[in-house]
mmCIF file of N, CA, C and O in Angstrom:
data_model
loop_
_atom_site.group_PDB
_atom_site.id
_atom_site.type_symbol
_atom_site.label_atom_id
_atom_site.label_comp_id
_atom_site.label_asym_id
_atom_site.label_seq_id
_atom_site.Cartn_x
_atom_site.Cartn_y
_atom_site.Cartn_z
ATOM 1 N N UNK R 1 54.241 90.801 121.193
ATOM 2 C CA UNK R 1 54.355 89.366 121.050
ATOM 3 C C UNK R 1 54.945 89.056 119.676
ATOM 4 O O UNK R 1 54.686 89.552 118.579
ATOM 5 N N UNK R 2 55.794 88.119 120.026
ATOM 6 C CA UNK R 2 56.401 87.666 118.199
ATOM 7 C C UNK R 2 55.888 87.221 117.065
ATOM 8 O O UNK R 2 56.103 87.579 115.907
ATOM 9 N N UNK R 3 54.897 86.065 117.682
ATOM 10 C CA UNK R 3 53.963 85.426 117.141
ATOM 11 C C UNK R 3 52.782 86.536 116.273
ATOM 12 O O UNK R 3 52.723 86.703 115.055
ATOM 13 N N UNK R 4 52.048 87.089 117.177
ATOM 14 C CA UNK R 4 51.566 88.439 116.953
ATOM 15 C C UNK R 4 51.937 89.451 115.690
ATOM 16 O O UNK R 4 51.208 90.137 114.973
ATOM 17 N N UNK R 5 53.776 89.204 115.725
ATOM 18 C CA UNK R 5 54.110 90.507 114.795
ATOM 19 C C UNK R 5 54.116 89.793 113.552
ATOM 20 O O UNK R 5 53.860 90.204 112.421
ATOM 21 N N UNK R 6 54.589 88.185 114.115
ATOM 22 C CA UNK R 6 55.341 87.808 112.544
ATOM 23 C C UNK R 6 53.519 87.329 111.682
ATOM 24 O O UNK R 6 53.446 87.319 110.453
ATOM 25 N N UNK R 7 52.575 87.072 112.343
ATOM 26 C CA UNK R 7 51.508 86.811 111.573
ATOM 27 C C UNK R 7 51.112 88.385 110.991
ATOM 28 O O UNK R 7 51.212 88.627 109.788
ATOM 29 N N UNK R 8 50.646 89.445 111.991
ATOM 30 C CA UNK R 8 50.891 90.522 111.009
ATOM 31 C C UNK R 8 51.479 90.761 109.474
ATOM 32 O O UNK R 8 51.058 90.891 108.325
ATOM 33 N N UNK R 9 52.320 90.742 109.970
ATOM 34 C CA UNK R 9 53.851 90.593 108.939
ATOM 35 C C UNK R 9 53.161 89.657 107.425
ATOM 36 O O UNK R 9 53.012 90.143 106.303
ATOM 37 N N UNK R 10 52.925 88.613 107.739
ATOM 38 C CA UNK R 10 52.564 87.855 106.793
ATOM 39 C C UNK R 10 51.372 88.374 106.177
ATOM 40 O O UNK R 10 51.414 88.497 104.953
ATOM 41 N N UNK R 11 49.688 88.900 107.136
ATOM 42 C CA UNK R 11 48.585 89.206 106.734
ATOM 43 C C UNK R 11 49.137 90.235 105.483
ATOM 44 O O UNK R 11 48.983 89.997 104.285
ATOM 45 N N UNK R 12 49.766 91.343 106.009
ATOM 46 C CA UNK R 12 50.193 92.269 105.719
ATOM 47 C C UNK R 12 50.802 91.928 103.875
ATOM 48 O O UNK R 12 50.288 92.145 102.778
ATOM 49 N N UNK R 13 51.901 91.412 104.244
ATOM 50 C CA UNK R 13 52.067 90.684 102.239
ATOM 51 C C UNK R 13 51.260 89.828 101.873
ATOM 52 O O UNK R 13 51.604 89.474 100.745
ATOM 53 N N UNK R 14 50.091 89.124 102.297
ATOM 54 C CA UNK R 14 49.244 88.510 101.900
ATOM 55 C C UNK R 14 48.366 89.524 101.060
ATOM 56 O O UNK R 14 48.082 89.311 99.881
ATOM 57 N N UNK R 15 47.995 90.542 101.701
ATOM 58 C CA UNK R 15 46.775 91.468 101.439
ATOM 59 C C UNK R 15 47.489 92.464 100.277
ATOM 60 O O UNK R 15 46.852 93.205 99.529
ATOM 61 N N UNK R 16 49.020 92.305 100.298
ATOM 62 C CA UNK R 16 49.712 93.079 98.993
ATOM 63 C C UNK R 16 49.558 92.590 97.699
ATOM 64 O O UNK R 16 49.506 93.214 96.639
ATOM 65 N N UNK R 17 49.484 91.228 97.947
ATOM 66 C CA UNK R 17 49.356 89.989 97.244
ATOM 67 C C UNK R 17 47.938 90.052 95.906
ATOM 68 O O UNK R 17 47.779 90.035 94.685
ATOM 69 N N UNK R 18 47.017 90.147 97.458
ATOM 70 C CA UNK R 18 45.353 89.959 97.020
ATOM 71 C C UNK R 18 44.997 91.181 96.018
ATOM 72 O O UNK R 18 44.826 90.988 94.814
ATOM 73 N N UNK R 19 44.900 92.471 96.629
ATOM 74 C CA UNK R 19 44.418 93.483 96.605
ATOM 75 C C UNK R 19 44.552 93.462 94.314
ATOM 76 O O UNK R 19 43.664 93.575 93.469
ATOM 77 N N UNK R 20 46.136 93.258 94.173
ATOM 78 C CA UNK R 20 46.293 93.793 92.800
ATOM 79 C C UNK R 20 45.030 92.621 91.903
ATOM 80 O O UNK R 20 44.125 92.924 91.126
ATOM 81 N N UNK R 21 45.415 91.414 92.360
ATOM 82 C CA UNK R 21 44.119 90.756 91.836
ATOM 83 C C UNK R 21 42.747 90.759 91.477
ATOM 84 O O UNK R 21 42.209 90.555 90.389
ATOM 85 N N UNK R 22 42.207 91.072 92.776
ATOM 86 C CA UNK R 22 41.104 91.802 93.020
ATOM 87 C C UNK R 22 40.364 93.192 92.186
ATOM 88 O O UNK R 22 39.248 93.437 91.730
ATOM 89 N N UNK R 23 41.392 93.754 92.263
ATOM 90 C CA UNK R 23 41.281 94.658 91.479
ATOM 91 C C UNK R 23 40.870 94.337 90.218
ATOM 92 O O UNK R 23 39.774 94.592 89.719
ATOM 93 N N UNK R 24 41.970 93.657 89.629
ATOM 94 C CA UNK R 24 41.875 92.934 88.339
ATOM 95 C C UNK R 24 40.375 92.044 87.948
ATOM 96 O O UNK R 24 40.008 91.873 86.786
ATOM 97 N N UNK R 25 39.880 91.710 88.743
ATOM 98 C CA UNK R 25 38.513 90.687 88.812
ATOM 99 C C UNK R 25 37.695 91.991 88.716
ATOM 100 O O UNK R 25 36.954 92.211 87.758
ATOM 101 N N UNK R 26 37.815 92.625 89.477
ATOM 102 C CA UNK R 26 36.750 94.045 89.703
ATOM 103 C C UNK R 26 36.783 94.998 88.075
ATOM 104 O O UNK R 26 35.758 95.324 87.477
ATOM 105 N N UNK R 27 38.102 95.285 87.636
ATOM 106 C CA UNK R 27 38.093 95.781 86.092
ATOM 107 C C UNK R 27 37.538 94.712 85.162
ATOM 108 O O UNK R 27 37.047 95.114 84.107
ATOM 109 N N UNK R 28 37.547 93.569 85.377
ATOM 110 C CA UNK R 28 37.177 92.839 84.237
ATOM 111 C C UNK R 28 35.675 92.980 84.754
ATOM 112 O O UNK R 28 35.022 93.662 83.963
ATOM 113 N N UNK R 29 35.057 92.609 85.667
ATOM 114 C CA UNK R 29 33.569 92.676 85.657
ATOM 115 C C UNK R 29 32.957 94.366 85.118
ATOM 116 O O UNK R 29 31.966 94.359 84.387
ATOM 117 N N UNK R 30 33.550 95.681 85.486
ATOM 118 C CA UNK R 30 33.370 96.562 85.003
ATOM 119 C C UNK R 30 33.588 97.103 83.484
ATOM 120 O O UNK R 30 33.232 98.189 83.026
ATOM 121 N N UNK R 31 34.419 95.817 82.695
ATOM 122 C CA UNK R 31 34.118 96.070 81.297
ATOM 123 C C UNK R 31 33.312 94.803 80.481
ATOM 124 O O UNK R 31 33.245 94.634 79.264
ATOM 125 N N UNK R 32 32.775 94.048 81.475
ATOM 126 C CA UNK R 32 31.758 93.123 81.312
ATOM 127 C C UNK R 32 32.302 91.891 80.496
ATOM 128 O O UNK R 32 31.738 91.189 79.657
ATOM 129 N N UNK R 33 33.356 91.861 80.921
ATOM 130 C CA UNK R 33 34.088 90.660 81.106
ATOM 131 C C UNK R 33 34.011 89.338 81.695
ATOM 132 O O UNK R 33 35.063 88.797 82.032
ATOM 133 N N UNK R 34 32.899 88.746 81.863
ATOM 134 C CA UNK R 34 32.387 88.623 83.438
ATOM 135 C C UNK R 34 33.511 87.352 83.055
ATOM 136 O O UNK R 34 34.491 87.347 83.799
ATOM 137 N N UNK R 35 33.484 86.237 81.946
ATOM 138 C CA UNK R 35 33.885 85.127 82.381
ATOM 139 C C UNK R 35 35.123 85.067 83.052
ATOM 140 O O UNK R 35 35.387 84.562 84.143
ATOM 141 N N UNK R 36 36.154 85.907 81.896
ATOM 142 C CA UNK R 36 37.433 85.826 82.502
ATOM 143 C C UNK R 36 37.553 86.687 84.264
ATOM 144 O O UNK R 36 38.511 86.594 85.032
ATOM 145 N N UNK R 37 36.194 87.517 84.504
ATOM 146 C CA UNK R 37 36.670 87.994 85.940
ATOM 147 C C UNK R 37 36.380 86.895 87.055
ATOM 148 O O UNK R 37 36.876 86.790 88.177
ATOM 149 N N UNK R 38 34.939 85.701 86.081
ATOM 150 C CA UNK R 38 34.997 84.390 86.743
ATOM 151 C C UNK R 38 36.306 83.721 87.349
ATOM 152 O O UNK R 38 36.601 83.468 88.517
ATOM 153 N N UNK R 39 37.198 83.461 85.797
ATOM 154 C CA UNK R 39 37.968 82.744 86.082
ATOM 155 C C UNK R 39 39.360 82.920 86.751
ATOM 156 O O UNK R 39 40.107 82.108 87.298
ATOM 157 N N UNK R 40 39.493 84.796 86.428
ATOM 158 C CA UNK R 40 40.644 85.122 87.344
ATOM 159 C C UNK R 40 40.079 85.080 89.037
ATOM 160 O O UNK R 40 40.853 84.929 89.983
ATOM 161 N N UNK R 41 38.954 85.206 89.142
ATOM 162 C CA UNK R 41 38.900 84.885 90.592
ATOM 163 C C UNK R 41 39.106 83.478 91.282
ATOM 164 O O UNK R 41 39.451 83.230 92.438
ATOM 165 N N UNK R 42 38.809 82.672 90.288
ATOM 166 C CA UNK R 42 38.595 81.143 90.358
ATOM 167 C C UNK R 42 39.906 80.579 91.249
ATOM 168 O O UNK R 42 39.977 79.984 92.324
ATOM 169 N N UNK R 43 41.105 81.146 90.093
ATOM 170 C CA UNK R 43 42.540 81.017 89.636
ATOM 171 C C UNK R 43 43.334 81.610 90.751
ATOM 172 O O UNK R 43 44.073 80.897 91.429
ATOM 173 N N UNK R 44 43.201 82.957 90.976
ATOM 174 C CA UNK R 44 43.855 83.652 91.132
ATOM 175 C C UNK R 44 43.774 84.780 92.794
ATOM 176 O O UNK R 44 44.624 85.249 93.551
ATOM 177 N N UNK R 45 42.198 84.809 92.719
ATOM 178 C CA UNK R 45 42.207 85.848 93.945
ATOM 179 C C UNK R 45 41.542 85.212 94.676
ATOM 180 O O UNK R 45 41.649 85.741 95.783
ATOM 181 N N UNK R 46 40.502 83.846 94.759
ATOM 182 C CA UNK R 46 40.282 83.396 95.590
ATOM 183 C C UNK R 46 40.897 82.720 96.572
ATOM 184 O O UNK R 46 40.719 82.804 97.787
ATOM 185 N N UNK R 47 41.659 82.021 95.937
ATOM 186 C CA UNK R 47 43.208 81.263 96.561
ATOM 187 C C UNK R 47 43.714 82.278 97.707
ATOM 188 O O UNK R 47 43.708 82.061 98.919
ATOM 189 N N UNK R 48 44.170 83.485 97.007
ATOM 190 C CA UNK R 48 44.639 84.652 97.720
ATOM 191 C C UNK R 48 43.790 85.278 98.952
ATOM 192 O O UNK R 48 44.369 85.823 99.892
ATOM 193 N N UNK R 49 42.740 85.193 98.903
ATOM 194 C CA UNK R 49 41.660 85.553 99.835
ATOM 195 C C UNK R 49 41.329 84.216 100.879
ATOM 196 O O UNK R 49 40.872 84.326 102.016
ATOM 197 N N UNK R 50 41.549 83.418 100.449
ATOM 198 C CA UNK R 50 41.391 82.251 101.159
ATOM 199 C C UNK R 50 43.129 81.913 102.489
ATOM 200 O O UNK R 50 43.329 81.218 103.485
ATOM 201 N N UNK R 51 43.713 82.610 101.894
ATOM 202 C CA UNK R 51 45.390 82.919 102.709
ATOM 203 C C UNK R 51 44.985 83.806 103.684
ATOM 204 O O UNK R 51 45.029 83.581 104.893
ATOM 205 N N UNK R 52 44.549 84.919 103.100
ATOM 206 C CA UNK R 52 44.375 85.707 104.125
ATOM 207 C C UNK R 52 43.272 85.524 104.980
ATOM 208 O O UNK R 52 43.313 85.927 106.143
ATOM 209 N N UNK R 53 42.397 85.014 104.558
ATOM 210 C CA UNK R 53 41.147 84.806 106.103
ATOM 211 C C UNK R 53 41.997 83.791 106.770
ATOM 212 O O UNK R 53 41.936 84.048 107.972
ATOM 213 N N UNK R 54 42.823 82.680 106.558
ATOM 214 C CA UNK R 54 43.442 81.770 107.537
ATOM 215 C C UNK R 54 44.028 82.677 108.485
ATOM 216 O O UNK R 54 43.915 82.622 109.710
ATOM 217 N N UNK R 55 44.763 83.646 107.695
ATOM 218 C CA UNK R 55 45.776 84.116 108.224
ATOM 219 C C UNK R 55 45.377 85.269 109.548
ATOM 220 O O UNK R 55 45.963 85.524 110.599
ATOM 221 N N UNK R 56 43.893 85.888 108.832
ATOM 222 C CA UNK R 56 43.426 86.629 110.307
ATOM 223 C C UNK R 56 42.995 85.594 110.865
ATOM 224 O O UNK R 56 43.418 85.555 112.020
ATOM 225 N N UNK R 57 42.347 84.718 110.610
ATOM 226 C CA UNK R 57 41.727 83.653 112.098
ATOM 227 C C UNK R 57 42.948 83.452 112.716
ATOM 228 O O UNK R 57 42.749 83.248 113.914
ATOM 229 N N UNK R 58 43.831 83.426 112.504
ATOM 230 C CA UNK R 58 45.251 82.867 113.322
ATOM 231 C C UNK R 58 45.358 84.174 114.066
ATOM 232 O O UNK R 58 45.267 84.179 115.294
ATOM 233 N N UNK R 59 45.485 84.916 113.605
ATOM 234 C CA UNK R 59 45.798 86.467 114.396
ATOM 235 C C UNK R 59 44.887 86.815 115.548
ATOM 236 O O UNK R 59 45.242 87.412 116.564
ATOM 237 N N UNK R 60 43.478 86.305 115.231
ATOM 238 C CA UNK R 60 42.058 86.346 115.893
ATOM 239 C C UNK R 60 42.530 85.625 117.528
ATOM 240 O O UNK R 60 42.703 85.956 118.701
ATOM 241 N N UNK R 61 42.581 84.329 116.537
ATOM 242 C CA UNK R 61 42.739 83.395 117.955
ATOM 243 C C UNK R 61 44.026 83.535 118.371
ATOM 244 O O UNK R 61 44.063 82.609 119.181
ATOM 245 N N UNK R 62 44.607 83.798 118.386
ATOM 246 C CA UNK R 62 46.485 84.498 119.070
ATOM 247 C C UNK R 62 45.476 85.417 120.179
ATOM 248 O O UNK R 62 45.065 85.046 121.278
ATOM 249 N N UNK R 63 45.247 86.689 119.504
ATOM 250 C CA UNK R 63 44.581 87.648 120.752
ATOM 251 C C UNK R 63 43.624 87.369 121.366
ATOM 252 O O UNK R 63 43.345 88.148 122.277
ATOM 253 N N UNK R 64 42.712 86.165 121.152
ATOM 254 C CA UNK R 64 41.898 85.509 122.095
ATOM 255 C C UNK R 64 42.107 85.141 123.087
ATOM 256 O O UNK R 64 41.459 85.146 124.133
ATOM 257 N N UNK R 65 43.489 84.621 122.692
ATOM 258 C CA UNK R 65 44.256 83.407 123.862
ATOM 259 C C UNK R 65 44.970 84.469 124.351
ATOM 260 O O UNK R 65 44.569 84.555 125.512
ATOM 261 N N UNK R 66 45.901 85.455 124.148
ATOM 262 C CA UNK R 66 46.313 86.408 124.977
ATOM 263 C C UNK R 66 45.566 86.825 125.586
ATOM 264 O O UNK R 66 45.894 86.688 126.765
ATOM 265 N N UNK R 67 44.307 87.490 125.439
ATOM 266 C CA UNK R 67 43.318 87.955 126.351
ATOM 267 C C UNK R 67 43.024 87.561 127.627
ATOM 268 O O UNK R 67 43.101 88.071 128.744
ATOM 269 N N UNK R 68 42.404 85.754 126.827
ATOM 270 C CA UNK R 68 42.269 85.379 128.441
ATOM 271 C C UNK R 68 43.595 85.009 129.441
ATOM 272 O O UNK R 68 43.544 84.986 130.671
ATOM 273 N N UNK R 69 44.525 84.788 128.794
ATOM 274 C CA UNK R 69 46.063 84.610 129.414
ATOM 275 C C UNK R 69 45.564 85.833 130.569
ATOM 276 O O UNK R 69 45.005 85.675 131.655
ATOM 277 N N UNK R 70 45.990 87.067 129.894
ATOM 278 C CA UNK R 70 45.805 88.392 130.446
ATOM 279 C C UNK R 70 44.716 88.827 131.545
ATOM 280 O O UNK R 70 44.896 89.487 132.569
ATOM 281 N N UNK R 71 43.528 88.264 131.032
ATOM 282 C CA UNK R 71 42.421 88.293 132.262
ATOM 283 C C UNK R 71 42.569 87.164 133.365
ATOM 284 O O UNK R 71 41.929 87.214 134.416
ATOM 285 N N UNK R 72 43.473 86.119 133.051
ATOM 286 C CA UNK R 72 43.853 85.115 134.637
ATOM 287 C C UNK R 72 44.660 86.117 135.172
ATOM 288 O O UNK R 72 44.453 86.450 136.339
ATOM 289 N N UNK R 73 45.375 86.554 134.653
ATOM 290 C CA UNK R 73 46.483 87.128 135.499
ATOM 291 C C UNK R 73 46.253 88.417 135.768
ATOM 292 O O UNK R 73 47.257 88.911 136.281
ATOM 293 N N UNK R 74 45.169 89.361 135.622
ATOM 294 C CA UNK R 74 44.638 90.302 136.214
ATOM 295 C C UNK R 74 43.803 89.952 137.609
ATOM 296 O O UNK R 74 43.803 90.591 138.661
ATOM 297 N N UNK R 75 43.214 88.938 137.333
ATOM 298 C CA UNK R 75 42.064 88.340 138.088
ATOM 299 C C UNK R 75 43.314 87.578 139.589
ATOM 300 O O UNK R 75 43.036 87.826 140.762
ATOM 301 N N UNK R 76 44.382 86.845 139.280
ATOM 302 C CA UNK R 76 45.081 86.526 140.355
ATOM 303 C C UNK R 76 45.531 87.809 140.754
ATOM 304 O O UNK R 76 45.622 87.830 141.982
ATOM 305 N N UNK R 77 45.870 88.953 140.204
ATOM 306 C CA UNK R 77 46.451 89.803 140.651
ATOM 307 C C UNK R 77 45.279 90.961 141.660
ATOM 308 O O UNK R 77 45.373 91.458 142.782
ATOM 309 N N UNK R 78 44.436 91.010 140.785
ATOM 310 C CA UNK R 78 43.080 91.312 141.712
ATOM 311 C C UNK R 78 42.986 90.226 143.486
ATOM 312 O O UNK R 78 43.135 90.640 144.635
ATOM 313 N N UNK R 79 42.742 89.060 143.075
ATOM 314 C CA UNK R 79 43.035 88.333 144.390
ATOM 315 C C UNK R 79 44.068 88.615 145.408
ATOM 316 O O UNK R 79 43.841 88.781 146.606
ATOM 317 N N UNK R 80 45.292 88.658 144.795
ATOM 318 C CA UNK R 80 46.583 88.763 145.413
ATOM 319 C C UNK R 80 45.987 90.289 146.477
ATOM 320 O O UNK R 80 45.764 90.175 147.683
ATOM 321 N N UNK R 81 45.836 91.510 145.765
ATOM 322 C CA UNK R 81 45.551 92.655 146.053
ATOM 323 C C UNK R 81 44.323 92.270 147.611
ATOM 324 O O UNK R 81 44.466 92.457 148.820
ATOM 325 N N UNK R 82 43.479 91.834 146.997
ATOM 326 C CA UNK R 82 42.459 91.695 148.109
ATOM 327 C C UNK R 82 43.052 91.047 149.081
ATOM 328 O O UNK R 82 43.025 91.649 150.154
ATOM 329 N N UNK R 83 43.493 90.197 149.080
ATOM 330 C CA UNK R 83 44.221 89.066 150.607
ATOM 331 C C UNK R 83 45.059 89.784 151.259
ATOM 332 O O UNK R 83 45.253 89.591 152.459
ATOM 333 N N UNK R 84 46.024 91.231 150.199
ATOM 334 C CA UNK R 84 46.902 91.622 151.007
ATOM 335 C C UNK R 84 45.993 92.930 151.697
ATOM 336 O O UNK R 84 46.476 93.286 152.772
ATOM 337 N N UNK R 85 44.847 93.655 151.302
ATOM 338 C CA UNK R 85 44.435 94.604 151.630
ATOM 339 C C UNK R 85 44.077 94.054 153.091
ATOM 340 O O UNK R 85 44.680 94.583 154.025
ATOM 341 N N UNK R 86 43.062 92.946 153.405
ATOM 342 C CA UNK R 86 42.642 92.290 154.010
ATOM 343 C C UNK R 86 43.420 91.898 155.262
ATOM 344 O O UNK R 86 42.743 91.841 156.289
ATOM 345 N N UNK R 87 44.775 91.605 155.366
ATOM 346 C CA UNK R 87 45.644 91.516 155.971
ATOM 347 C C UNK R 87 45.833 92.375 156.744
ATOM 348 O O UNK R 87 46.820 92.339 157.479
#
């Protein structure tokens, strides 16, 4: 699915995005840094983390809705099968 690839696509440089940040929040709390790892998270990686959970709920509900797309049309195709066995 396109939709499918191109949100991938995006999670995907989103999380390229996040990760170096993160990091950065994580070294500053490990040299007890805490405010500035406060404020680079504040600033900087929450924003970024906040992209990317949109961005999987979108991905989430894409394959939700494919799913059940997919289970009508198993389920007619199941029917179809029975009426013709039946026949």
């Amino acid at each position: 699915n396109d939709e499918e690839r191109r949100l991938h696509a995006t999670l995907q440089g989103q999380l390229a995005d996040y990760w170096p940040e993160a990091d950065r929040v994580i070294a500053l709390g490990a040299a007890n840094r805490n405010d500035e790892g406060v404020a680079l998270l504040r600033t900087a990686a929450a924003p970024r983390a906040e992209k990317v959970a949109a961005t999987t709920d979108s991905l989430v509900a894409l394959n939700l809705r494919l799913a059940e797309e997919n289970a009508r049309r198993n389920d007619a195709a199941a029917a179809a099968t029975s009426r013709n066995m039946a026949i």
